[in-house]
Each structure stands twice: as C-alpha cells, then as structure tokens.
Amino acid sequence: MIGQHTIDRVRQGTALVELIGETVRLQKRGRSYVGLCPFHKEKTPSFHVSEERGLFHCFGCGKSGDAIQFLEQSAGMSFVEAVRALAERAGIEVEESLDEASRKQQAELRRRRQELYEATEAAAQFFDRMLREHPLRRHAQAELERRALWPGANSGASAEALQAFRIGYAPYGWESLCSWLRTTGVSLQAAERVGLVAQRRSGGGYYDSFRHRLMFAVIDLRGRVVGFSGRALEEPSEPELRELKLQPMSSKSAPAAGDGNSAERLAPKYVNSSESPIYKKREIVFGLYQARQQLSAGAECVLVEGNFDVVSLHAHAMKNTVAPLGTAFTLEQAKQLKRFTPNITLLFDGDDAGRRAVRAARDVCRDAGLLAKVASLPQGTDPDEFCRRRGADAVGRLIGAAQGLLEYLIDSALETGTGDGGAQSLATKVREVTELLKSENDPAVQALAEQHADAVVARLGVADARSFRELAASVRLALSKGGAPPPGAGVAAARTEPPARARSPDRRPDIAPEIVGALLDYPELIDSPEMVEGAALIEGDLAAVIAALRQATTIEASLLSEQILAKLPPSIHAFALARLAAPRHARREDAMAELLANVKKLKQLELLRQESLAVRELQRVAKLGDFEQEAMLLREQMARARARHGLEER
C-alpha cells in the first residue's frame, strides 16, 4: 500500500500543466489553461487545466480529475502505476505502509526489476546502433526497404515509425550483445532473466539469444522496453562471412553442444522474448503504447495480427493500430484495450488462419465488453501488403465497410451454402447460425434474427422462411429466459429521456449554484460576514459544499480541492470539479461582487416567500375570526416588507 502522505506529495509535486502540455497544446485563459481535449475529438477547445488546483476538466466529454487520474485515463495505467510514475517524475520517494522487513523486501524487488529494465533498454540501444553501423546491416535494411519502411517516398513517416517502435538489428554471431552488455556494466544475469542471453551448457559464460534478426522492441504503457520480437533475415553469403572473419552459425560453430539452433536457416520466422517478471505475453499489446493517444482521443482500435502490419499502418498515419504478440488475442489484452476504447475492428489476414482468429476473438471481445467489427481483406493478403499496394485510403475504406462481428460470423457460416448434403446439411447450417444467435448476450440480436431471416433463408436456398423464423423465435425465447429484455427494449430505453424540469417560480435553485461557484473560485470568501447569513439560505446538496469549505483544514489549493471533493454527494461532484478546474472569476473582487449580489437576491426571495406564507396564514386566521392573531400577523408582515424595501434601497 502506498502511504497517503506520498499520494499527497505526488499531487502537490506534479506540475499538471507541464504534464498535460506534453500531449495537449495549452493556452492561458484567465486562471486556467485551455486546449483541445485529448479524450474526444473537438474543434473548439473545451478542456481546462487548473495548475493551482491540480485539476483538469473537459466541458465537452465530462472527463476530469487530477494528475493521477489523467495518467489512468490517457495512458491506461492503474492507480498505483500512475502514482509511481508521477513520483519518479517528480523525484519523490514512494513510502509504503509496510513494516521494516517488508519495506526492505519490496525495495530489493524494485531494485531487481530495475536491473531488468536497464538490460532491455541497453539492448534496444545496441540493436538500434547495429541497424546503422554493423557490416551486415544491409540484410535488415533490405527487409525494411521491401516493406517500404526504409528511406524512400515515405521516408519521414517511415523514420518516425522505426523510431517509435525502436526497430534494430541483432548481429550475426554468438556474443555481440553479450560483449556490449559487459562493456556497459549491465548485469548479464538480469539479461538472462529477460531472455536476451542464455548460459552455455558447458564452459561457463553466455551467448546471444537473438542472432541475425530484425528486432522489434516491445514497449509497455509507461514507455519501457520489456522484451523483443525478432524476425529471421536472409542468411549472409559465404564471401560476406569470410570478409568479416565470421563462422557460419551451425551446430559446429555453436558455443557448446546443444546451445542454440542446429541450423539457423530452419529457425522460426519470429522469435519472441521469453516471459519474465516484466513481460507477460498474455497481457502486452504490441503498439498500444504508440497508439494510446489516438485511442484516448476517440479513435476506434484496429487489431491486426503481425508486427509489420502494425508498423506499416503507423507509417501510413493509422496510429490506432495494435496487435497481439506471438499469441492468440487474449482476454487480458482485450481488457487493456477496453481501458482506452470499447470499439475495435479486427483486420486479420485474408486466409483460413485469419478467419479462425476472428472466430476465436469473439468470446474474448464479448467477455471484455468490446464492440467488435470485422474488416475483410482479399484472399491471401495481410494488412501490410494491402496497405503497400493499395494505399492507406484503401485500408480506411476497408475498415469503414467493416461488418459487425456476429454478422460476419453468420456470413462465414453460410458462405459455402449447403452443397449436396440435402436436408441434413441444411439443418447443420441453420443450427450453426442459430447457435451463434443464442450465444450472443446482446439483446439487439433478437431483432436481428427476425430482420435477417429472409436473407439467411435465401442464402440457404430454402423455399420459405417459416422454419428459420421458428428457430429464431426459439432463440428469442432462450434469450428472454436468460433475463434479456424483449426486442427493441434496449433501443427504447436508450432513447427515453427524463422530461425537462418545468420552470419553477422559485428562482433560488438558479441563484444558489452561482453563490457556491464563487466560493469554489475563492474558498477564502467562506469566512466573509456576508456569507454567514447567505449560507443559511442555501439548501440541499449545495449546502454540502458550504460545509466542506468550512471544515477544510488546509489552504493548499490542491489539497483543499481534494478535501472538498471527498465530502460532496455524487449529485454535485461533477459541478464542483468543473468549477475547481476552470474558475470563472480571475479576480477575487469579481467573485466577491457576484457573491454579494446573489446573497442579496436570495435574501429578497426568502422575504417574498415568507410574505406569501404570511398572506395565506392571514387568510386562514381571518376566516376563524381571531382578530388578535390577525393583528400580530399584520405587524410581522409590515416588518418584513420594510426590511425588503430597505434592502432594495441600499
């Protein structure tokens, strides 16, 4: 557990404008800074940042919070990750609520993890340098050139993509990286733990795990290199090896019997880092770090299969593209994406394996709550090849024409028709489609079953739709037994809005928020004499703001905001947060003038309300014939009238 003292120091020690200004262009406006919201697309700036309060708020999409919440929402970090990242940025030591022994243990674990990050970072720098300096670099550069990612017509974007993904070259030979790590003082034991080197089985020492491969760095959401993916390259010629005095990497030249591959030519096309304390392949999404800003700004996620697919689309300005790495799309990866966007388009390879991958992704998307669509590539092509041949606009049109995942699966099930199987084959197809519908947990599919019945039946070649509609009815019945609402209920519910509040003759609900807003702009006004009387006239949830301001134990702006917000009911939390992040009044005098004017209005309205009540009471007493009571009420009413006119004359 991170101590509250550390969390408070992180909030105070973070320059929020500087932090957000790294990704958002901010301009000073009054007491806050304004820019285009990083969480949704907009043309007119509605995103406000208050440096003194340490808060941000968007009046367009409603997202708001402090520095910790900004990293949670923009970088997909957990609370603890965000606190640690900000603490590291501000040079603040993280204090944990642990006993001494546990604290030492945690410190040692962090030290060991830091060694792993140092090893992967050193390797990334080495591979980058080798791509530009090693005598055999042409083999890596040729592969990049073949993919239109080396200097050419798109050189600027290509260079940016290569840098963003930290692409490099792992040299031919057995100990190039090992030697580099030794000279830089990086622990070879740490390098072994992250799969960069391996121990010889005899004779001691280490040898490189990645040899003569094009290297893709795997980067986590904090921008740290946690692993690598290496693609095999064309083997160097014998003259090249002789010139460099290198031995062919075969079993005869291996560092020790059993080390490495017996024949590099037979090695797999891609080799990925082994799992380590900093790399879990089921959790990492390749390209998510590079895509996070686009996704946070409202772009839908495009999920492809391969490393080059991601890099190629990024180089063509499609920076919302990511991929699973060396594994099928997992629930953990889907949940990572959901932290940025619920909308995803699957752009898998146009082959049987790609279609199987789409089917396998269905349950994952559904369980993670992703709204998935499928874009279909021509047979035998992948996104990288399609983009190089047809251009980014063609990829965009393909994605724009994407089908819903369920619709795609139904079409795939019916694609081959019934063949010559007769009634049995027909029944199998109908059953397959029906099972797809029954297993879907979205209530809208109940309407989909009826809506597409004729089209499905036509695809199946059945004379009438009766049998399929009977099955569709059974699907609806099964869904309704599972608690799903009837067809159209979800749509109707979504469109139902509460009726607008009728305009009340009582203007106090419109005036009270203005008073509270002025106090939030300048909390010190709570102690002014005028507010003592005015506070008694504010009712309901807004009164909680007055109470929170009176109970605050600090005048430090960021901590004061935290104390106030923690004590407010949910109904006015957004109102208070927006006003704290974007104060309306730049000067204390202006806030005080508005406060005084509105307190005066409230007092007048209260007197009018009391007079109205008194009139009704007079009417009641007059009917009873109680002249003494009537005279007393008349005297009180005259006193209130004098008081009200006295206020007006000031």
XYZ file of C-alpha atoms in Angstrom:
650
model
C 0.000 0.000 0.000
C 1.298 3.448 -0.926
C 1.054 5.844 2.001
C -1.371 8.769 1.809
C 1.491 11.133 2.531
C 3.201 10.012 -0.692
C -0.017 10.393 -2.695
C -0.476 13.938 -1.358
C 3.146 14.807 -2.172
C 2.721 13.447 -5.702
C -0.379 15.577 -6.260
C 1.358 18.669 -4.898
C 4.654 17.993 -6.654
C 3.251 17.411 -10.143
C 3.147 20.398 -12.479
C -0.131 19.464 -14.132
C 0.106 21.990 -16.960
C 3.579 20.710 -17.807
C 2.422 17.065 -17.648
C -0.651 17.562 -19.823
C 1.180 20.063 -22.030
C 3.390 17.228 -23.293
C 0.428 15.878 -25.268
C -2.016 18.835 -25.397
C -1.299 22.357 -26.619
C -2.497 24.582 -23.777
C -3.055 28.338 -23.726
C -3.573 30.536 -20.677
C -7.107 31.825 -20.299
C -7.964 33.573 -17.063
C -6.920 31.425 -14.098
C -6.791 28.184 -16.095
C -5.265 26.781 -19.272
C -7.392 25.687 -22.230
C -6.787 23.271 -25.116
C -8.363 20.615 -27.315
C -9.485 17.640 -25.265
C -7.208 14.569 -25.580
C -10.143 12.267 -24.793
C -12.526 13.148 -27.611
C -12.454 14.879 -30.985
C -13.367 18.555 -30.955
C -12.631 21.702 -32.950
C -13.294 24.269 -30.232
C -11.207 23.926 -27.030
C -13.276 22.863 -24.034
C -10.530 21.178 -21.991
C -9.478 23.219 -18.934
C -6.488 22.700 -16.655
C -6.034 24.450 -13.320
C -2.405 24.477 -12.215
C -3.162 25.898 -8.765
C -5.849 23.276 -8.010
C -4.096 20.425 -9.830
C -7.287 19.531 -11.699
C -8.463 19.177 -15.296
C -11.997 19.145 -16.698
C -13.482 18.860 -20.179
C -16.829 20.596 -20.675
C -17.328 18.567 -23.854
C -16.997 14.934 -22.752
C -17.084 15.458 -18.985
C -13.782 13.748 -18.167
C -11.989 15.304 -15.228
C -9.620 14.621 -12.372
C -6.096 15.217 -11.111
C -2.653 14.216 -12.395
C -3.086 10.624 -11.228
C -6.422 10.268 -12.986
C -5.000 11.883 -16.127
C -2.397 9.125 -16.418
C -5.014 6.487 -15.612
C -7.264 7.742 -18.415
C -4.672 8.757 -21.010
C -2.029 6.061 -20.508
C -4.199 3.203 -19.254
C -2.250 2.937 -16.002
C -3.597 1.598 -12.752
C -3.754 3.961 -9.758
C -0.566 2.540 -8.252
C 1.272 2.678 -11.595
C 0.240 6.308 -12.082
C 1.364 7.305 -8.570
C 4.728 5.592 -9.056
C 5.234 7.165 -12.487
C 4.479 10.660 -11.164
C 6.648 10.088 -8.087
C 9.557 9.051 -10.295
C 8.976 12.087 -12.494
C 8.989 14.463 -9.510
C 11.845 12.730 -7.667
C 9.599 11.729 -4.778
C 10.390 8.600 -2.793
C 7.366 6.315 -2.553
C 6.585 5.488 1.060
C 4.649 2.292 1.602
C 2.549 1.216 4.578
C 4.761 -1.761 5.413
C 6.831 -2.981 8.309
C 10.603 -2.619 8.050
C 11.241 -6.168 6.824
C 8.555 -5.909 4.138
C 9.806 -2.497 3.100
C 13.317 -3.857 2.576
C 11.939 -6.803 0.653
C 9.929 -4.510 -1.614
C 12.939 -2.273 -2.155
C 15.037 -5.273 -3.196
C 12.338 -6.449 -5.599
C 12.172 -2.988 -7.187
C 15.975 -2.932 -7.498
C 15.950 -6.281 -9.304
C 13.146 -5.187 -11.619
C 15.048 -2.005 -12.388
C 18.020 -4.158 -13.446
C 15.755 -5.936 -15.922
C 14.575 -2.642 -17.417
C 18.188 -1.474 -17.667
C 19.089 -4.669 -19.561
C 16.251 -4.333 -22.092
C 16.916 -0.618 -22.582
C 20.625 -1.256 -23.184
C 19.761 -3.984 -25.699
C 17.337 -1.673 -27.543
C 20.055 0.976 -27.858
C 22.530 -1.641 -29.090
C 20.154 -3.054 -31.722
C 19.338 0.465 -32.932
C 23.024 1.264 -33.335
C 23.717 -2.012 -35.157
C 20.973 -1.269 -37.698
C 23.039 1.742 -38.757
C 26.603 0.563 -38.184
C 27.017 -3.226 -38.422
C 28.683 -4.556 -41.606
C 25.748 -6.931 -42.189
C 23.087 -4.279 -41.565
C 22.081 -4.355 -45.242
C 20.146 -7.584 -44.635
C 17.936 -5.860 -42.047
C 17.686 -2.698 -44.121
C 16.712 -4.722 -47.209
C 13.788 -6.269 -45.331
C 12.655 -2.821 -44.210
C 13.074 -1.478 -47.749
C 10.971 -4.344 -49.091
C 8.266 -3.244 -46.658
C 8.598 0.424 -47.766
C 9.908 1.315 -44.303
C 13.415 2.423 -45.274
C 14.258 5.832 -46.822
C 12.126 6.448 -49.874
C 8.944 8.258 -50.842
C 7.561 7.917 -47.334
C 10.918 8.404 -45.614
C 9.799 10.885 -42.955
C 6.893 8.782 -41.749
C 8.965 5.598 -42.055
C 11.779 7.027 -39.964
C 9.261 8.124 -37.355
C 7.710 4.645 -37.248
C 11.119 2.942 -36.963
C 11.983 5.227 -34.074
C 8.608 4.822 -32.363
C 8.899 1.028 -32.415
C 12.652 1.088 -31.768
C 13.431 -1.284 -34.614
C 17.016 -2.532 -34.798
C 19.308 -5.345 -35.852
C 20.650 -8.220 -33.715
C 24.037 -9.027 -35.294
C 25.190 -12.293 -36.785
C 27.358 -14.210 -34.326
C 27.162 -15.586 -30.834
C 28.416 -12.906 -28.455
C 27.864 -9.431 -29.914
C 25.226 -8.388 -27.401
C 26.972 -10.159 -24.517
C 30.143 -8.178 -25.162
C 28.214 -4.903 -25.378
C 26.400 -5.541 -22.105
C 29.673 -6.334 -20.346
C 31.251 -3.081 -21.512
C 28.238 -1.036 -20.361
C 28.121 -2.684 -16.946
C 24.693 -4.263 -17.418
C 24.093 -7.423 -15.401
C 24.227 -10.500 -17.632
C 22.162 -12.339 -15.025
C 19.442 -9.715 -15.494
C 19.816 -10.011 -19.283
C 19.321 -13.761 -18.954
C 16.144 -13.281 -16.907
C 14.609 -11.227 -19.728
C 15.688 -13.705 -22.401
C 18.395 -11.627 -24.078
C 21.220 -14.074 -23.392
C 21.485 -17.710 -22.379
C 24.042 -19.642 -20.360
C 26.403 -22.026 -22.090
C 25.789 -25.576 -21.021
C 29.490 -26.128 -20.547
C 32.477 -23.932 -20.012
C 30.558 -21.075 -18.370
C 29.618 -17.730 -19.828
C 26.718 -16.577 -22.003
C 25.723 -16.315 -25.671
C 23.157 -14.148 -27.503
C 19.569 -15.368 -27.771
C 18.800 -13.170 -30.818
C 21.184 -13.549 -33.755
C 20.911 -12.007 -37.236
C 17.352 -10.841 -36.772
C 15.368 -7.680 -37.369
C 14.355 -6.605 -33.875
C 11.076 -5.029 -32.719
C 11.095 -3.628 -29.188
C 8.071 -4.494 -27.038
C 7.143 -1.407 -25.013
C 4.802 -1.246 -22.024
C 2.344 1.554 -21.278
C 4.974 3.501 -19.351
C 7.281 3.561 -22.354
C 9.706 0.969 -21.001
C 11.189 -1.771 -23.171
C 10.100 -5.095 -21.660
C 11.009 -7.547 -24.419
C 11.693 -8.088 -28.098
C 10.362 -9.815 -31.163
C 13.000 -10.847 -33.702
C 12.315 -11.668 -37.360
C 14.614 -14.001 -39.287
C 16.599 -12.487 -42.167
C 18.229 -13.812 -45.318
C 21.472 -15.595 -44.479
C 24.739 -13.788 -45.315
C 26.738 -15.208 -48.189
C 29.938 -17.150 -47.576
C 32.085 -14.350 -49.064
C 30.495 -11.873 -46.637
C 31.262 -14.144 -43.700
C 34.837 -14.715 -44.849
C 35.392 -10.986 -45.252
C 34.195 -10.383 -41.719
C 36.022 -13.451 -40.417
C 32.764 -14.919 -39.136
C 31.990 -18.604 -38.951
C 28.600 -19.841 -40.232
C 26.220 -20.297 -37.286
C 25.765 -24.048 -37.398
C 25.956 -26.793 -34.823
C 29.720 -26.993 -35.425
C 30.245 -23.351 -34.514
C 27.834 -23.307 -31.568
C 29.403 -22.211 -28.253
C 28.742 -25.615 -26.705
C 26.914 -28.780 -27.650
C 23.220 -28.197 -27.547
C 23.428 -24.410 -27.454
C 21.285 -22.512 -29.969
C 19.670 -23.821 -33.115
C 21.374 -26.596 -35.047
C 20.621 -24.716 -38.251
C 19.734 -21.028 -38.289
C 18.065 -21.448 -41.677
C 15.468 -23.710 -40.048
C 14.759 -21.297 -37.190
C 11.213 -19.932 -36.865
C 10.410 -16.730 -38.721
C 9.705 -14.894 -35.456
C 11.293 -15.452 -32.050
C 9.850 -13.548 -29.083
C 11.328 -12.860 -25.677
C 10.599 -15.459 -23.052
C 8.291 -14.404 -20.239
C 9.900 -12.585 -17.344
C 8.895 -10.554 -14.283
C 8.426 -7.536 -16.581
C 6.938 -9.266 -19.637
C 3.777 -11.377 -19.734
C 2.843 -12.112 -23.320
C -0.871 -12.585 -22.498
C -1.024 -9.018 -21.170
C 1.121 -6.983 -23.576
C -0.460 -5.465 -26.683
C 2.107 -4.618 -29.349
C 1.779 -0.983 -30.417
C -0.597 0.074 -27.623
C 1.947 2.485 -26.159
C 2.316 4.145 -29.567
C -1.463 4.122 -30.187
C -2.630 5.239 -26.745
C -3.095 8.933 -27.561
C -5.127 8.233 -30.700
C -7.330 5.775 -28.825
C -7.781 8.122 -25.855
C -8.861 10.842 -28.283
C -11.740 8.700 -29.538
C -10.292 6.686 -32.422
C -11.508 3.111 -32.672
C -8.856 0.443 -32.282
C -7.721 -1.586 -35.301
C -6.401 -5.016 -34.307
C -4.089 -6.785 -36.759
C -2.013 -9.951 -36.428
C 1.615 -9.106 -37.179
C 4.407 -6.757 -36.150
C 4.903 -5.409 -39.668
C 1.160 -4.858 -40.036
C 1.262 -2.506 -37.039
C 4.413 -0.643 -38.061
C 3.320 -0.291 -41.699
C -0.085 1.148 -40.801
C 1.505 3.502 -38.261
C 3.874 4.706 -41.000
C 0.781 5.462 -43.106
C -0.801 7.622 -40.373
C -3.058 4.860 -38.994
C -1.681 5.141 -35.473
C -4.662 3.448 -33.859
C -3.358 0.005 -34.898
C -2.194 -2.691 -32.448
C -1.571 -6.455 -32.418
C -1.308 -9.379 -30.008
C 2.297 -10.541 -29.858
C 3.165 -14.156 -30.506
C -0.140 -15.353 -29.103
C -3.843 -15.504 -29.861
C -5.865 -12.474 -28.779
C -6.377 -12.905 -25.038
C -8.902 -11.597 -22.521
C -6.109 -9.779 -20.687
C -5.147 -7.952 -23.887
C -8.783 -7.138 -24.630
C -9.177 -5.616 -21.169
C -6.087 -3.486 -21.789
C -7.717 -2.126 -24.950
C -11.037 -1.538 -23.159
C -9.262 0.911 -20.854
C -8.842 3.167 -23.908
C -11.824 2.393 -26.138
C -14.712 -0.099 -26.353
C -14.664 -0.008 -30.174
C -12.437 -2.394 -32.091
C -12.150 -3.528 -35.711
C -10.465 -6.850 -36.448
C -8.301 -6.591 -39.569
C -6.830 -10.079 -39.703
C -5.067 -11.787 -42.610
C -7.210 -12.849 -45.566
C -6.642 -16.586 -45.149
C -8.042 -19.547 -43.212
C -5.824 -18.805 -40.225
C -7.084 -15.214 -40.126
C -10.704 -16.351 -40.258
C -10.070 -18.822 -37.435
C -8.512 -15.989 -35.437
C -11.675 -13.904 -35.915
C -13.849 -16.738 -34.615
C -11.530 -17.232 -31.646
C -11.677 -13.497 -30.838
C -15.452 -13.467 -30.487
C -15.680 -14.752 -26.926
C -12.723 -12.598 -25.887
C -14.341 -9.416 -27.223
C -17.693 -10.288 -25.678
C -16.224 -11.091 -22.249
C -14.172 -7.882 -22.237
C -17.139 -5.741 -23.316
C -15.617 -4.708 -26.657
C -17.894 -3.712 -29.538
C -16.186 -5.604 -32.349
C -16.410 -5.310 -36.113
C -14.563 -7.224 -38.828
C -12.912 -5.793 -41.949
C -12.282 -8.421 -44.625
C -9.059 -8.425 -46.646
C -8.815 -10.060 -50.075
C -7.831 -13.717 -50.030
C -4.132 -14.256 -49.426
C -3.241 -10.715 -48.328
C -2.291 -9.182 -44.988
C -2.724 -5.544 -43.855
C 0.925 -4.650 -44.516
C 0.848 -5.917 -48.111
C -2.603 -4.439 -48.788
C -1.517 -1.038 -47.474
C 1.677 -1.025 -49.545
C -0.124 -1.998 -52.743
C -3.366 -0.086 -52.407
C -2.532 2.756 -50.011
C -3.831 3.955 -46.670
C -7.075 5.294 -48.180
C -7.985 1.806 -49.374
C -7.337 0.439 -45.890
C -9.547 3.182 -44.487
C -12.379 2.266 -46.863
C -11.989 -1.382 -45.892
C -12.300 -0.505 -42.217
C -15.230 1.814 -42.941
C -17.090 -1.087 -44.549
C -16.464 -3.440 -41.626
C -19.319 -5.743 -40.553
C -20.470 -6.394 -37.035
C -18.697 -9.456 -35.650
C -21.900 -11.506 -35.365
C -22.979 -10.583 -38.891
C -19.546 -11.580 -40.196
C -19.681 -14.944 -38.421
C -23.163 -15.648 -39.783
C -21.996 -14.794 -43.301
C -18.966 -17.033 -42.836
C -21.162 -19.899 -41.650
C -23.364 -19.569 -44.743
C -20.544 -18.840 -47.178
C -20.360 -22.345 -48.620
C -24.117 -22.851 -48.857
C -25.488 -26.351 -48.309
C -23.632 -28.133 -51.105
C -25.056 -31.533 -51.972
C -25.765 -32.532 -48.394
C -29.512 -32.117 -48.725
C -31.703 -31.717 -45.673
C -29.021 -32.798 -43.211
C -26.534 -30.203 -44.465
C -29.265 -27.569 -44.421
C -30.154 -28.415 -40.835
C -26.499 -28.184 -39.848
C -26.200 -24.695 -41.342
C -29.403 -23.498 -39.696
C -28.286 -24.964 -36.389
C -24.890 -23.251 -36.667
C -26.456 -19.864 -37.307
C -29.000 -20.356 -34.532
C -26.277 -21.275 -32.040
C -24.411 -18.119 -32.950
C -27.516 -16.090 -32.164
C -28.313 -17.953 -28.966
C -24.805 -17.497 -27.606
C -24.882 -13.732 -28.154
C -25.654 -11.755 -24.997
C -26.650 -8.505 -26.721
C -30.466 -8.085 -26.623
C -30.412 -6.454 -30.074
C -29.720 -9.849 -31.692
C -33.312 -10.864 -31.001
C -34.428 -8.271 -33.540
C -31.531 -9.255 -35.790
C -32.795 -12.841 -36.022
C -36.144 -11.733 -37.414
C -34.711 -8.936 -39.528
C -32.298 -11.185 -41.428
C -34.443 -14.295 -41.603
C -35.373 -13.844 -45.277
C -31.772 -13.108 -46.296
C -30.433 -16.114 -44.407
C -33.090 -18.388 -45.862
C -32.303 -17.138 -49.361
C -28.631 -17.943 -48.803
C -29.618 -21.430 -47.666
C -31.828 -21.948 -50.682
C -34.990 -22.750 -48.682
C -38.353 -22.090 -50.306
C -39.832 -20.220 -47.335
C -38.656 -18.641 -44.127
C -41.059 -20.382 -41.776
C -38.635 -22.956 -40.390
C -35.919 -20.425 -39.749
C -38.338 -17.998 -38.119
C -39.491 -20.742 -35.824
C -35.889 -21.259 -34.819
C -35.450 -17.500 -34.441
C -38.437 -17.496 -32.097
C -36.770 -20.199 -30.028
C -33.663 -18.039 -29.854
C -35.713 -15.140 -28.540
C -37.335 -17.433 -26.018
C -33.957 -18.704 -24.843
C -32.646 -15.170 -24.500
C -35.733 -13.973 -22.646
C -35.405 -16.845 -20.161
C -31.874 -15.647 -19.560
C -33.218 -12.278 -18.480
C -32.780 -10.324 -21.710
C -35.425 -7.681 -22.476
C -37.822 -8.126 -25.408
C -36.868 -6.929 -28.905
C -36.422 -3.187 -29.129
C -36.492 -2.658 -25.374
C -32.843 -1.676 -25.267
C -33.304 0.871 -28.044
C -36.409 2.301 -26.452
C -34.676 2.593 -23.101
C -31.707 4.324 -24.660
C -33.955 6.910 -26.308
C -36.059 7.600 -23.241
C -35.071 10.827 -21.534
C -36.467 12.301 -18.369
C -38.814 15.215 -19.016
C -37.258 18.635 -18.694
C -37.845 20.279 -15.311
C -40.680 22.728 -15.528
C -39.513 26.234 -14.796
C -40.243 26.899 -11.171
C -41.410 30.313 -9.953
C -38.825 29.839 -7.190
C -35.577 31.273 -8.583
C -33.436 30.071 -5.663
C -32.283 26.862 -7.461
C -30.760 29.113 -10.154
C -29.088 31.570 -7.783
C -27.622 29.209 -5.175
C -25.181 27.491 -7.624
C -23.786 30.926 -8.557
C -23.004 31.622 -4.891
C -21.379 28.220 -4.429
C -19.438 28.683 -7.689
C -17.972 31.982 -6.463
C -16.919 30.279 -3.230
C -15.232 27.480 -5.179
C -13.367 30.103 -7.223
C -12.134 31.749 -3.987
C -12.718 29.460 -0.975
C -11.459 32.111 1.454
C -14.720 34.058 0.882
C -16.493 31.485 3.055
C -15.377 33.482 6.125
C -16.780 36.811 4.918
C -19.599 38.255 7.109
C -21.953 38.326 4.130
C -21.704 34.553 3.753
C -22.691 33.838 7.344
C -26.237 34.972 6.597
C -26.181 33.786 2.976
C -25.105 30.217 3.868
C -28.280 29.698 5.888
C -30.330 30.325 2.739
C -28.628 27.547 0.686
C -30.323 24.177 0.917
C -29.954 20.634 -0.407
C -26.750 19.131 -1.786
C -25.215 22.540 -2.444
C -25.149 23.097 1.311
C -22.606 20.246 1.442
C -20.123 22.454 -0.440
C -20.508 25.173 2.193
C -19.963 22.605 4.960
C -16.907 21.117 3.206
C -15.346 24.555 2.814
C -15.902 25.357 6.493
C -14.397 22.014 7.570
C -11.304 22.259 5.338
C -8.087 22.101 7.352
C -5.679 23.487 4.736
C -5.435 26.361 2.298
C -3.065 24.480 -0.060
C -5.025 24.648 -3.314
C -4.525 21.048 -4.497
C -5.137 19.528 -1.050
C -8.077 21.860 -0.383
C -9.727 20.648 -3.590
C -9.168 17.035 -2.540
C -10.750 17.640 0.895
C -13.762 19.382 -0.615
C -14.446 16.802 -3.303
C -14.160 13.898 -0.870
C -17.084 15.247 1.180
C -19.546 16.009 -1.609
C -22.532 13.875 -2.643
C -22.308 12.351 -6.145
C -25.061 14.613 -7.478
C -22.877 17.750 -7.350
C -19.413 16.210 -7.613
C -19.133 16.969 -11.346
C -20.342 20.562 -10.851
C -17.767 21.220 -8.119
C -14.931 19.544 -10.006
C -15.643 21.532 -13.172
C -15.682 24.821 -11.254
C -12.471 23.989 -9.376
C -10.683 23.065 -12.627
C -11.994 26.091 -14.550
C -12.674 29.060 -12.207
C -14.949 31.651 -13.760
C -13.519 34.661 -11.915
C -9.930 35.708 -12.456
C -10.080 38.306 -9.648
C -11.189 37.892 -6.053
C -13.042 41.208 -6.231
C -15.241 39.988 -9.096
C -16.125 36.795 -7.235
C -16.977 38.815 -4.125
C -19.205 41.196 -6.093
C -21.137 38.315 -7.646
C -21.431 36.593 -4.279
C -22.829 39.730 -2.601
C -25.318 40.339 -5.416
C -26.620 36.790 -5.303
C -26.807 36.656 -1.491
C -28.890 39.829 -1.689
C -31.185 38.196 -4.248
C -31.602 35.122 -2.071
C -32.493 37.239 0.971
C -35.096 39.126 -1.067
C -36.583 35.892 -2.368
C -36.684 34.480 1.162
C -38.587 37.542 2.394
C -41.039 37.227 -0.503
C -41.531 33.559 0.313
C -42.222 34.390 3.947
C -44.662 37.144 2.922
C -46.535 34.696 0.704
C -46.796 32.237 3.574
C -47.939 35.029 5.881
C -50.704 36.077 3.462
C -52.056 32.542 3.397
C -51.897 32.406 7.201
C -53.743 35.747 7.438
C -56.485 34.423 5.198
C -56.818 31.345 7.371
C -56.934 33.374 10.635
C -59.448 35.869 9.192
C -61.835 33.021 8.435
C -61.582 31.903 12.070
C -62.339 35.438 13.358
C -59.193 35.583 15.560
C -58.598 39.358 15.448
C -55.631 39.427 17.875
C -53.753 36.792 15.882
C -54.607 38.608 12.673
C -53.231 41.893 14.049
C -49.961 40.213 15.113
C -49.510 38.645 11.682
C -50.132 42.017 10.017
C -47.421 43.665 12.161
C -44.930 40.893 11.216
C -45.786 41.266 7.537
C -45.226 45.019 7.643
C -41.842 44.480 9.311
C -40.807 42.062 6.566
C -41.956 44.483 3.879
C -39.899 47.304 5.453
C -36.879 45.016 5.602
C -37.309 44.025 1.970
C -37.668 47.630 0.806
C -34.722 48.580 2.945
C -32.586 46.015 1.053
C -33.753 47.422 -2.251
C -32.841 50.988 -1.215
C -29.202 50.121 -0.409
